[in-house]
PDB file of C-alpha atoms in Angstrom:
ATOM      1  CA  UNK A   1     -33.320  18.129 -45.785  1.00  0.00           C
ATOM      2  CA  UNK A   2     -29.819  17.140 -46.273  1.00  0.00           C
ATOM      3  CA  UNK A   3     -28.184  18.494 -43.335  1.00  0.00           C
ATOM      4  CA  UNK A   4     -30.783  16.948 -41.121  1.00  0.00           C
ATOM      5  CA  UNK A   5     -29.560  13.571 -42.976  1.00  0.00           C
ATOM      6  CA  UNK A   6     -25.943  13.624 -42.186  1.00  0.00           C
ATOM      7  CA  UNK A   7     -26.882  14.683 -38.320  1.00  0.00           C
ATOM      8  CA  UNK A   8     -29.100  11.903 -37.967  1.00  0.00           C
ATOM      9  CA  UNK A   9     -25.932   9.800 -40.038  1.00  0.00           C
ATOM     10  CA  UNK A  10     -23.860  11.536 -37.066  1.00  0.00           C
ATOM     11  CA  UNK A  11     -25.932  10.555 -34.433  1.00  0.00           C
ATOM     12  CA  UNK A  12     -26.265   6.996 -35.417  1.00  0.00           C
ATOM     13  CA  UNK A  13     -22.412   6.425 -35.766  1.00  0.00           C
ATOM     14  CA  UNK A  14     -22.244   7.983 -32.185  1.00  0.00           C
ATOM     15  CA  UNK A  15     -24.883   5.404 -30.694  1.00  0.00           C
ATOM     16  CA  UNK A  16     -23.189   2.889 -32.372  1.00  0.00           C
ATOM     17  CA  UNK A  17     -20.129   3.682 -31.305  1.00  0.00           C
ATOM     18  CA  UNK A  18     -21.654   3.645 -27.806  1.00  0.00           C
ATOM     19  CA  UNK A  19     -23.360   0.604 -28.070  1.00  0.00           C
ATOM     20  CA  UNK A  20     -20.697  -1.598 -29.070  1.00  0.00           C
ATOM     21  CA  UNK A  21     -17.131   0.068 -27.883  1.00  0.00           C
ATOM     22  CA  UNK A  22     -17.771   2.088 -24.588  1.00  0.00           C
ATOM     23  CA  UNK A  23     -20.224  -0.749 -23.443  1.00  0.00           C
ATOM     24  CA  UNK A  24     -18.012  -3.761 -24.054  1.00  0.00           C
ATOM     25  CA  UNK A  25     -14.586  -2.343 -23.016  1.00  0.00           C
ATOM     26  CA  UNK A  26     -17.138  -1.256 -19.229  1.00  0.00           C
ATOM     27  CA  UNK A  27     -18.235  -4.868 -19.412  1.00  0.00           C
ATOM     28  CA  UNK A  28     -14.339  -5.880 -19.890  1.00  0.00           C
ATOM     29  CA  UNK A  29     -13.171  -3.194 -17.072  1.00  0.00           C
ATOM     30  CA  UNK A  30     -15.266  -4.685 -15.087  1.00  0.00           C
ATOM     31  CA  UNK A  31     -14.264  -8.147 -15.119  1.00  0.00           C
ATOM     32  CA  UNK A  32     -10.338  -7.256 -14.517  1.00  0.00           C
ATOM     33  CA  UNK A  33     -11.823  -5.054 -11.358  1.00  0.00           C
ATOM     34  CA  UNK A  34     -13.825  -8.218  -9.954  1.00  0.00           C
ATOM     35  CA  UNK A  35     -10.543 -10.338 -11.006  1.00  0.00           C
ATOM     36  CA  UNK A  36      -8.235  -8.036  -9.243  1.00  0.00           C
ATOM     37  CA  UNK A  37     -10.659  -7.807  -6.148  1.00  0.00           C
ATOM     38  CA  UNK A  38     -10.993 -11.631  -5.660  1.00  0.00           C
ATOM     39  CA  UNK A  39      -6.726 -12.286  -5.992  1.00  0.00           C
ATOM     40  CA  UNK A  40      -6.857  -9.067  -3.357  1.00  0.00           C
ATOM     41  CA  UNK A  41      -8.920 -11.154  -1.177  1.00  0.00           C
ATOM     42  CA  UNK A  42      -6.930 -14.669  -1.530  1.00  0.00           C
ATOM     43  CA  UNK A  43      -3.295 -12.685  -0.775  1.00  0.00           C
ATOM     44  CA  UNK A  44      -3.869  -9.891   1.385  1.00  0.00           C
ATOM     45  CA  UNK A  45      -3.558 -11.801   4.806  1.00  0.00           C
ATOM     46  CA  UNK A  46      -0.882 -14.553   3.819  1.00  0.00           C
ATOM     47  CA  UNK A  47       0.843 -11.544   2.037  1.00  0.00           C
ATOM     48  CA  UNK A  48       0.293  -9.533   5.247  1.00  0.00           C
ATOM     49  CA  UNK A  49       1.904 -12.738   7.984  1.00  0.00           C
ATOM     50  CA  UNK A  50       4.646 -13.136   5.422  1.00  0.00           C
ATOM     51  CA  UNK A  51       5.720  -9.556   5.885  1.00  0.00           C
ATOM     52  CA  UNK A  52       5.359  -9.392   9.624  1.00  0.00           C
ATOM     53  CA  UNK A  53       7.154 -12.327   9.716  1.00  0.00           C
ATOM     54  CA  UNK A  54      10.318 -11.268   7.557  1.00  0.00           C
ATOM     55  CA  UNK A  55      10.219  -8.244   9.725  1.00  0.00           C
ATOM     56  CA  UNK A  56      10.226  -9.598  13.237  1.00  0.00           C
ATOM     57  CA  UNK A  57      13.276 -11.762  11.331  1.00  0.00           C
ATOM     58  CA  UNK A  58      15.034  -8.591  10.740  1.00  0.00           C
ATOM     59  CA  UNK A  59      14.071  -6.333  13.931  1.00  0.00           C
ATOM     60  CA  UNK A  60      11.556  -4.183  12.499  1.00  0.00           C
ATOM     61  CA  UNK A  61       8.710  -3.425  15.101  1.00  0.00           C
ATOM     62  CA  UNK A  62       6.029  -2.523  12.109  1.00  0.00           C
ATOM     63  CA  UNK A  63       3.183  -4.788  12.183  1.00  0.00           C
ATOM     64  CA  UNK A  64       1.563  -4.733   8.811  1.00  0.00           C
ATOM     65  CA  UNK A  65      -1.761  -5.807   7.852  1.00  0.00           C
ATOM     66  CA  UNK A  66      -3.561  -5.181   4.528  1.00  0.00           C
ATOM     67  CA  UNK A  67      -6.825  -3.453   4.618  1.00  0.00           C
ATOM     68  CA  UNK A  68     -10.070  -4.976   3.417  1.00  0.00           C
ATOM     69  CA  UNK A  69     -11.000  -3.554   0.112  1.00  0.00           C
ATOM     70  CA  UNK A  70     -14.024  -1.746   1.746  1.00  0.00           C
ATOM     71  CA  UNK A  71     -12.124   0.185   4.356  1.00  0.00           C
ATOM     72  CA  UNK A  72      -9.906   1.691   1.740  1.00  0.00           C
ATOM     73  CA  UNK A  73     -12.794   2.747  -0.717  1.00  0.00           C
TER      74      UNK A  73
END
């Protein structure tokens, strides 16, 4: 009957929803996480010589390196 009609109306706004929201802002989170991975890659050992550089300029005896993204998942 009628209440079966606005479930199913229910349902269908909920897929919808689904389809087109949730799936497209994954699909968009998942392009910033590849972006952010790939400038991760490009900077973290330049990044990593700068600072032990600056630091052997100032005394420090820290060596730092940045990790690759697998060893910190």
């Amino acid at each position: 009957g009628e209440r079966q009609k606005r479930i199913e109306a229910k349902l269908d706004k909920i897929l919808e929803l689904l389809e087109e929201k949730v799936t497209k802002n994954c699909e968009k989170m998942s392009e910033h996480i590849d972006f952010i991975d790939n400038v991760y890659d490009n900077v973290k050992n330049p990044l990593g010589f700068i600072c032990n550089k600056v630091g052997s300029m100032i005394g420090s005896s820290e060596n730092y390196a940045l990790a690759d993204k697998n060893e910190v998942d």
